[in-house]
CSV table of C-alpha atoms and ligand atoms in Angstrom, one decimal:
chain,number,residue,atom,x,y,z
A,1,UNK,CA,0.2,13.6,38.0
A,2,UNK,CA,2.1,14.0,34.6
A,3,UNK,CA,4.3,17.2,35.0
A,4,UNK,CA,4.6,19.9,32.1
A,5,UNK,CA,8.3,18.7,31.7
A,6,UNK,CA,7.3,15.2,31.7
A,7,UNK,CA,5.1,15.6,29.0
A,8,UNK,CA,8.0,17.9,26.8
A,9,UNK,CA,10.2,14.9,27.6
A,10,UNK,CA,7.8,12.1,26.2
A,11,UNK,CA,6.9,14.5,23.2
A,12,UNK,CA,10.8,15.1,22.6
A,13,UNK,CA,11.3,11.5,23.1
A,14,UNK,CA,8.8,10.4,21.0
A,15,UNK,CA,9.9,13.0,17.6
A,16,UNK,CA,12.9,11.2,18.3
A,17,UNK,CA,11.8,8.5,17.6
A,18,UNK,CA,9.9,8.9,14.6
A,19,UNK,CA,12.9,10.2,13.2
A,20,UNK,CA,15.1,7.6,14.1
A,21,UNK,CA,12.5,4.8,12.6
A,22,UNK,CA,12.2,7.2,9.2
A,23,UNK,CA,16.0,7.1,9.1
A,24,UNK,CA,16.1,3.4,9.7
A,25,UNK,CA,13.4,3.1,6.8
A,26,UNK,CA,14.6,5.2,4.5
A,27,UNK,CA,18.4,3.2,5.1
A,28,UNK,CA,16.2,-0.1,4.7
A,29,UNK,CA,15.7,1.1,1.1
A,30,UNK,CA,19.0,0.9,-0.3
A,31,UNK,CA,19.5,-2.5,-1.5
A,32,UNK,CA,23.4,-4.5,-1.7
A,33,UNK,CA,25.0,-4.6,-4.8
A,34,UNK,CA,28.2,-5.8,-6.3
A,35,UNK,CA,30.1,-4.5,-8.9
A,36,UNK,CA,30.6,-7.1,-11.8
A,37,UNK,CA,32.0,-4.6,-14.4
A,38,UNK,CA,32.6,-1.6,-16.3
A,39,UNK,CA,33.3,-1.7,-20.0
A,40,UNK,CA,33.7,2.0,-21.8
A,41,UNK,CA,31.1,3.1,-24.3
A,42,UNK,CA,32.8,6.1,-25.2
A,43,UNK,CA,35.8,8.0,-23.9
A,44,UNK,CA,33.9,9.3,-20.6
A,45,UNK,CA,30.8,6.9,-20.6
A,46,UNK,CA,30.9,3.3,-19.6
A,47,UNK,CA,28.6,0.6,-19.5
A,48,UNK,CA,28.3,-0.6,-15.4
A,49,UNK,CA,26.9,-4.1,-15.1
A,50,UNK,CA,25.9,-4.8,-11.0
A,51,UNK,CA,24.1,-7.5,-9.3
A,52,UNK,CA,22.0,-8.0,-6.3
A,53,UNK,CA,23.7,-9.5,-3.2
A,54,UNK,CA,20.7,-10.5,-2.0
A,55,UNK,CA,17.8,-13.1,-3.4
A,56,UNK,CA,14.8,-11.1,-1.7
A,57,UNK,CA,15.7,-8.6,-4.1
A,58,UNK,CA,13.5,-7.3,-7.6
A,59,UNK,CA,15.1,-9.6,-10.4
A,60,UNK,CA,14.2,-6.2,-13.0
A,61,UNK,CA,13.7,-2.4,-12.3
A,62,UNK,CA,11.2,-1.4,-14.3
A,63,UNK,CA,12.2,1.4,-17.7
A,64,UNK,CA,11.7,4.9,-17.1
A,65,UNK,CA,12.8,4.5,-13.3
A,66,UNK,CA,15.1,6.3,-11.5
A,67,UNK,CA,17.7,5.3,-8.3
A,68,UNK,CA,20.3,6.1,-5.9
A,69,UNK,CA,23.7,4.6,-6.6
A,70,UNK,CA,25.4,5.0,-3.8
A,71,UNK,CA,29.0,4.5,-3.6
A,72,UNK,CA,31.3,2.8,-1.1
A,73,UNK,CA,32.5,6.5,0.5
A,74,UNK,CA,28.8,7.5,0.7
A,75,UNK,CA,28.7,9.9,-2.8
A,76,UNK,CA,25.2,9.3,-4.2
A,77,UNK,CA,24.5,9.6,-8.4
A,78,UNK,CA,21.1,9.3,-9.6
A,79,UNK,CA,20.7,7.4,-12.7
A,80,UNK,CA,17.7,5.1,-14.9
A,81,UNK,CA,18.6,1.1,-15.1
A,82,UNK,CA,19.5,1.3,-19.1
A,83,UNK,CA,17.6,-2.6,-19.8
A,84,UNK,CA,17.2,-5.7,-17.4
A,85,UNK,CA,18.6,-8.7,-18.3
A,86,UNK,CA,17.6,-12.7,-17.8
A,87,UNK,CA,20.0,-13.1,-15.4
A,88,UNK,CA,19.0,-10.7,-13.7
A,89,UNK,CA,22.0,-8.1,-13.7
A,90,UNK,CA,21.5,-4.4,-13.4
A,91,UNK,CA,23.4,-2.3,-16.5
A,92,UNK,CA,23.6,1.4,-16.4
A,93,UNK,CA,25.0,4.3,-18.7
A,94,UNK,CA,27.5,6.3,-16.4
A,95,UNK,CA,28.8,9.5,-17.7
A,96,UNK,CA,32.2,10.2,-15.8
A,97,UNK,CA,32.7,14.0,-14.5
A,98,UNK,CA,35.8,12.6,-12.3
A,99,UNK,CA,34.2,13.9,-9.5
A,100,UNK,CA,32.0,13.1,-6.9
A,101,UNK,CA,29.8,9.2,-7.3
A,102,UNK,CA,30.5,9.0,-11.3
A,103,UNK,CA,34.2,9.8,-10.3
A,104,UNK,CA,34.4,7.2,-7.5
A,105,UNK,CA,32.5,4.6,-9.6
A,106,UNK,CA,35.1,5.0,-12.1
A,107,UNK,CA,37.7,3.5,-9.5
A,108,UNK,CA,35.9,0.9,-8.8
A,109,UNK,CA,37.8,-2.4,-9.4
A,110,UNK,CA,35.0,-5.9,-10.2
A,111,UNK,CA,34.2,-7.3,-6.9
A,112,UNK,CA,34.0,-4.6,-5.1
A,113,UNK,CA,31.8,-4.0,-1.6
A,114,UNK,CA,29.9,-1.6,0.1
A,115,UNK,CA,27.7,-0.5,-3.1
A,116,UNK,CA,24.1,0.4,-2.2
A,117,UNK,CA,20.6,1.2,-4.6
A,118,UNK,CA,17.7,2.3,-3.5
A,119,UNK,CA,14.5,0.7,-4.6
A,120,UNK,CA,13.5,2.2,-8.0
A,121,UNK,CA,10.7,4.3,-8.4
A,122,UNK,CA,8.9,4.8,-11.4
A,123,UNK,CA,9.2,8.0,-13.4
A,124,UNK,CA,5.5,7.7,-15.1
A,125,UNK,CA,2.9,7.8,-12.7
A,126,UNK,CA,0.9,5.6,-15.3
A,127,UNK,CA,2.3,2.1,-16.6
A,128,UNK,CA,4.8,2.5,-18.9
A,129,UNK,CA,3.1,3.3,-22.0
A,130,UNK,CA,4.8,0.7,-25.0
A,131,UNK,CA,2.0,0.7,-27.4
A,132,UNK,CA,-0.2,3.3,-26.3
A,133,UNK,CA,1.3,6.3,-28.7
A,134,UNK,CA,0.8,6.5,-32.5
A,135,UNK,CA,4.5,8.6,-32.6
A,136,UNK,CA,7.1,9.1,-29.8
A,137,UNK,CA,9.8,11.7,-30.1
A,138,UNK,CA,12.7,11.1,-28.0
A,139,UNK,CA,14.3,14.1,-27.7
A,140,UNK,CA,18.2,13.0,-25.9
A,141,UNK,CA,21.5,15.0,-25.2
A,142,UNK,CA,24.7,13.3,-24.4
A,143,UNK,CA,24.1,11.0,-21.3
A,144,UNK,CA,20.3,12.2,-21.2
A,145,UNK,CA,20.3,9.0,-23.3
A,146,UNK,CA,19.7,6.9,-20.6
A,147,UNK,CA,16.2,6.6,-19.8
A,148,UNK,CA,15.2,7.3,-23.6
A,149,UNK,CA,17.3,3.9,-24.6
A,150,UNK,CA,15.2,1.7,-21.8
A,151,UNK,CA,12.2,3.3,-23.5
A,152,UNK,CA,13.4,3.2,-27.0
A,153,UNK,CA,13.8,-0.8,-27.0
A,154,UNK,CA,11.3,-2.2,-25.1
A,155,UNK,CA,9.1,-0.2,-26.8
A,156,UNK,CA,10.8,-1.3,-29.9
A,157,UNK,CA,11.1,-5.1,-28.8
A,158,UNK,CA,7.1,-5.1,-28.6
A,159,UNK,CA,5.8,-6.7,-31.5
A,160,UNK,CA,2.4,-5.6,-31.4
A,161,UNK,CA,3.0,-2.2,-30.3
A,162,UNK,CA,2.3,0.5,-33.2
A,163,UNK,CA,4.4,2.8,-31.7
A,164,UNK,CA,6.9,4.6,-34.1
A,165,UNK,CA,9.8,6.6,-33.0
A,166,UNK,CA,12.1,9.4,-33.6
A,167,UNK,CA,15.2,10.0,-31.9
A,168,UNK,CA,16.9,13.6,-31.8
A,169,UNK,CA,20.3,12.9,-30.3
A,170,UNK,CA,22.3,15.6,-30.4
A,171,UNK,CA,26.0,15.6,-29.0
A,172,UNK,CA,29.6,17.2,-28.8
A,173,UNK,CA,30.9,15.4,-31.8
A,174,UNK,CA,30.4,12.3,-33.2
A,175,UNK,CA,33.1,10.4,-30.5
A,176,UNK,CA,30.4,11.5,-27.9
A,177,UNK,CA,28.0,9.7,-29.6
A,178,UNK,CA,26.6,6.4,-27.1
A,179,UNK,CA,25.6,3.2,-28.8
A,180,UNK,CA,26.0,4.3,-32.5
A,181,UNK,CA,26.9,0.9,-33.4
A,182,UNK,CA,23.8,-0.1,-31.8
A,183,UNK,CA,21.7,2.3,-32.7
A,184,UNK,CA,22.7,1.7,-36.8
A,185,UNK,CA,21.5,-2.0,-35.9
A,186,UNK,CA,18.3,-1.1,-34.2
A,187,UNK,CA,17.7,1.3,-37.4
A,188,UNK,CA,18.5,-1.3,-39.8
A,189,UNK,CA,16.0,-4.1,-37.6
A,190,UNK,CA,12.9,-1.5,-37.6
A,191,UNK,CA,13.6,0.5,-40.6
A,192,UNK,CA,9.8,1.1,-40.2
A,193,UNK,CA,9.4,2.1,-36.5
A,194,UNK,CA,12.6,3.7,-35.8
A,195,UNK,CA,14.5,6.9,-37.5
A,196,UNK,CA,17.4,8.7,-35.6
A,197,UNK,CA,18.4,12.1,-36.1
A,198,UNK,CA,22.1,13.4,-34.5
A,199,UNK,CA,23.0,16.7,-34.0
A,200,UNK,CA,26.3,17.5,-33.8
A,201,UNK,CA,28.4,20.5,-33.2
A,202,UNK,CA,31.4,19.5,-33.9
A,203,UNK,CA,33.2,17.8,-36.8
A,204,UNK,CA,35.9,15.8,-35.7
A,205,UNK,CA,36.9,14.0,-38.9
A,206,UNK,CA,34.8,15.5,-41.9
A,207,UNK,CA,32.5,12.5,-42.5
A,208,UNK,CA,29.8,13.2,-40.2
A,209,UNK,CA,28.0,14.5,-42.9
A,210,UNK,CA,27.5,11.0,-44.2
A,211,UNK,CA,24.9,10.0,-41.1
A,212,UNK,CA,23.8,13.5,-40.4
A,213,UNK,CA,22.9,16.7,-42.2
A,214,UNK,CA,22.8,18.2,-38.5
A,215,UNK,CA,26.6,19.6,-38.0
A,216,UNK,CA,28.5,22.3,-36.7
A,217,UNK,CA,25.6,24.0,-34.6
A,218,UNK,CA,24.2,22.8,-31.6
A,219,UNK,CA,20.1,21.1,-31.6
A,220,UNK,CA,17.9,24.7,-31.9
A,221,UNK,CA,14.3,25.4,-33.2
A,222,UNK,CA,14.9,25.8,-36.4
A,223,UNK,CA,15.9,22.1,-36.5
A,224,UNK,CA,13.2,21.0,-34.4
A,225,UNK,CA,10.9,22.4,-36.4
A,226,UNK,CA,11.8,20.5,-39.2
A,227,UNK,CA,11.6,17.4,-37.1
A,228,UNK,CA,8.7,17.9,-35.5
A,229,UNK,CA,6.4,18.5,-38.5
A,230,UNK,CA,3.5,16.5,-37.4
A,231,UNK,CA,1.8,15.6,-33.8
A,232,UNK,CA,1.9,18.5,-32.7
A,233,UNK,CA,-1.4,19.1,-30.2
A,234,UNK,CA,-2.4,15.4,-30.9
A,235,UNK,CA,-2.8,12.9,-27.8
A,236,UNK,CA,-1.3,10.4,-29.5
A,237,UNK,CA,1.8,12.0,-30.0
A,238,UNK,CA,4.9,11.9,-26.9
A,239,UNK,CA,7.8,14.0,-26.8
A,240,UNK,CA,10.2,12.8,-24.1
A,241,UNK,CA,13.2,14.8,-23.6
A,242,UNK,CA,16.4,13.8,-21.2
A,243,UNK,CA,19.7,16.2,-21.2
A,244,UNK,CA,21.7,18.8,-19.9
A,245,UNK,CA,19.1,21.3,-18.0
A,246,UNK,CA,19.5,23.8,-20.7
A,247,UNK,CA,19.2,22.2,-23.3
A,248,UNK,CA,16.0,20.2,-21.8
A,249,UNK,CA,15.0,24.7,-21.0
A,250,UNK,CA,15.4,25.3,-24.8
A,251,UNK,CA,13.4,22.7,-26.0
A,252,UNK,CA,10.1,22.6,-23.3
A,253,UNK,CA,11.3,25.2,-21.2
A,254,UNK,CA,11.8,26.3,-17.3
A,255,UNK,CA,11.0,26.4,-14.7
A,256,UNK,CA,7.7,24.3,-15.3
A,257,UNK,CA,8.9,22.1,-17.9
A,258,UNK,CA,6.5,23.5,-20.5
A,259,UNK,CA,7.2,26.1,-22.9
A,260,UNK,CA,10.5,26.7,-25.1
A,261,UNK,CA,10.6,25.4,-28.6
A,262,UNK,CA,7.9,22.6,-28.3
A,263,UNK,CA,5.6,25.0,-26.9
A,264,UNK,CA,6.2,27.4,-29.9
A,265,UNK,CA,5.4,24.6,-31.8
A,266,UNK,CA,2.0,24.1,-30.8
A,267,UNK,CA,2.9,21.0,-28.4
A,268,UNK,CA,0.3,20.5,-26.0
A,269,UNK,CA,1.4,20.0,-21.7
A,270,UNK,CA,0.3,16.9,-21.5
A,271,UNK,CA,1.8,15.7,-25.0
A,272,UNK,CA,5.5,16.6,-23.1
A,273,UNK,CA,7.4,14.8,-20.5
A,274,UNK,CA,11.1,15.6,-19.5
A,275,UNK,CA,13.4,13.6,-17.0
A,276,UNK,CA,14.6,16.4,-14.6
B,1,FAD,C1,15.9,11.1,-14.5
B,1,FAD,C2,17.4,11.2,-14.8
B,1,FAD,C3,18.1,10.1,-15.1
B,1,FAD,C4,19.5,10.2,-15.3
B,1,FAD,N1,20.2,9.1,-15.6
B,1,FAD,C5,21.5,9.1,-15.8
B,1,FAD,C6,22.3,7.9,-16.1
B,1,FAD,O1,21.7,6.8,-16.1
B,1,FAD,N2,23.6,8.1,-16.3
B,1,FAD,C7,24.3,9.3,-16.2
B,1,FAD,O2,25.5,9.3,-16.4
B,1,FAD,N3,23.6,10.4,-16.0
B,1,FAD,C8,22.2,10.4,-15.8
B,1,FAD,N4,21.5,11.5,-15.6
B,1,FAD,C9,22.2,12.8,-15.6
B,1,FAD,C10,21.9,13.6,-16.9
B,1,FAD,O3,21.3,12.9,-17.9
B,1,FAD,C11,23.1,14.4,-17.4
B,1,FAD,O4,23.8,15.0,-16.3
B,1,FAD,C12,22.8,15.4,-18.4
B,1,FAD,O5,22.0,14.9,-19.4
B,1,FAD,C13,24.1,16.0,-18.9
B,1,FAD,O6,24.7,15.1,-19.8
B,1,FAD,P1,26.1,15.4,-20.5
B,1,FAD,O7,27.1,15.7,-19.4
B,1,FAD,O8,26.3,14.2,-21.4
B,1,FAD,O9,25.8,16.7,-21.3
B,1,FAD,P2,26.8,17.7,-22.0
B,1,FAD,O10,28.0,16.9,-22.5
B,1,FAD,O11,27.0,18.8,-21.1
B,1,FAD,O12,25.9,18.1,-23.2
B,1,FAD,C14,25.5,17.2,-24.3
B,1,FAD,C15,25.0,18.0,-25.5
B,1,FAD,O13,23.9,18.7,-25.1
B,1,FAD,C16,23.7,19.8,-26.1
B,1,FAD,N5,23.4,21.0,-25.4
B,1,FAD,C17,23.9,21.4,-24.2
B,1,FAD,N6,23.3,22.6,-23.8
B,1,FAD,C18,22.6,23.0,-24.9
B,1,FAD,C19,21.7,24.1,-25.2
B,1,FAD,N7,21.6,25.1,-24.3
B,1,FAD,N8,21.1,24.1,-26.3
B,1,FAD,C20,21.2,23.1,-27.2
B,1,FAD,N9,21.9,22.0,-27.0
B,1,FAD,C21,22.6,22.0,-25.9
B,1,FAD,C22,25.1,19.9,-26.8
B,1,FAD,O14,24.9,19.3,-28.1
B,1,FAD,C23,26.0,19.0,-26.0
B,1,FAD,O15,27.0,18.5,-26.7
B,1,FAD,C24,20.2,11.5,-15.3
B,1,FAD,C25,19.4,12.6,-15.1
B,1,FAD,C26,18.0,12.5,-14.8
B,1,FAD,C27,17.3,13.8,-14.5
């Protein structure tokens, strides 16, 4: 006859073990990786390259996802894959707050061991969406670049794809600003798909006045009003918006990600989506 401390023992035994086998899993789903290199994109940002250790590994993470980058002393940062390449390297954008993962990355010297990712996971529940929109605003703060530059060229790289789109990049000051080289070039290439707006609120050297009219005030409605003129409550308009969480509060707001200036603007809930 099973006692009643028998079966508090198997049940014990057996929550146990669940746990321990949804430990093990969620473990299984960090992946290897080694650090090839860091190169700086501006004076706290660098560009990380990594590869997978393994071969039974993806060979690209899909845009718009997100993963764990955890770092050999066990610090975890959570960032979005910034484009895949045909060699199948991993790049990222890494802002560095000398602290915690970002600060550890940092010290990282090429070659390095013990760095783990988890699987990505997609952002959008849908496929990425490349030639689906008639207009996407991408609507970026400092770092919050990261997943809107994934988007921005793959989207742009499409031939086919109708999409046109406007970046609001606002930053510190100009030296803050990631990829300007690149993203002059990418202007330049699809001078008919592609317009980029910065925001800056600082002048550091008086001539940011030649690329922007946006200076000495941080991004607020008044400028995204001007922006924004049109798509406002039209489906085939997107607003994506990636920053610092009050800024991404001021312009759909908090806590439900829908209201602040795009709401004031007449932009629909399902016209918004914001990395948080
Ligand atoms: C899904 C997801 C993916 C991420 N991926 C990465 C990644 O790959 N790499 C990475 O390093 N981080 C990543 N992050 C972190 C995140 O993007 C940054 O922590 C966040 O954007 C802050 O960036 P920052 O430190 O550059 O901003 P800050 O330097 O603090 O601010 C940048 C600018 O924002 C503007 N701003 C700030 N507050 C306001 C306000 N209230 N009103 C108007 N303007 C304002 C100002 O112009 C300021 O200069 C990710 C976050 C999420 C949610």
């Amino acid at each position: 006859m099973v006692t009643t401390n028998q079966i508090l023992t198997y049940g014990l035994v057996g929550v146990a073990g669940a746990l321990m086998i949804k430990k093990a899993s969620r473990r299984g789903s960090y992946l290897d990786v080694n650090f090839i290199e860091r190169t700086a994109l501006t004076h706290n940002v660098d560009h990380y390259k990594f590869a997978f250790k393994s071969n039974n590994t993806p060979k690209t993470i899909p845009i718009l996802s997100k993963v764990h980058l955890k770092t050999p002393d066990n610090q975890k940062g959570e960032y979005t894959p910034i484009f895949n390449d045909d060699e199948g390297y991993i790049h990222f954008m890494i802002k560095n707050y000398h602290r915690t993962a970002s600060g550890a990355l940092a010290q990282l010297q090429p070659g390095a061991e013990g760095i783990r990712i988890t699987k990505p996971h997609k952002h959008f529940k849908e496929e990425v969406p490349l030639d689906k929109f008639k207009q996407v605003y991408l609507i970026g703060a400092g770092v919050g670049l990261a997943p809107l530059w994934g988007y921005m060229n793959a989207c742009l790289e499409k031939p086919e794809s109708p999409t046109k789109i406007k970046l609001i990049y606002a930053n510190h000051s100009k030296d803050d600003i990631i990829f300007k080289k690149e993203l002059d070039d990418l202007k330049t290439k699809y001078s008919d798909r592609l317009e980029v707006v910065h925001v800056l609120k600082t002048q550091v050297d008086g001539k940011e006045s030649d690329f922007t009219k946006y200076v000495g005030s941080r991004l607020n409605n008044e400028m995204l009003k001007n922006e924004l003129s049109t798509g406002a409550g039209d489906d085939d308009v997107k607003v994506f918006v990636c920053g610092p969480k009050k800024f991404v509060s001021m312009v759909c707001g908090s806590p439900w990600w829908y209201g602040g200036a795009l709401k004031e603007l007449g932009f629909k809930k399902g016209q918004l989506y914001m990395f948080h």
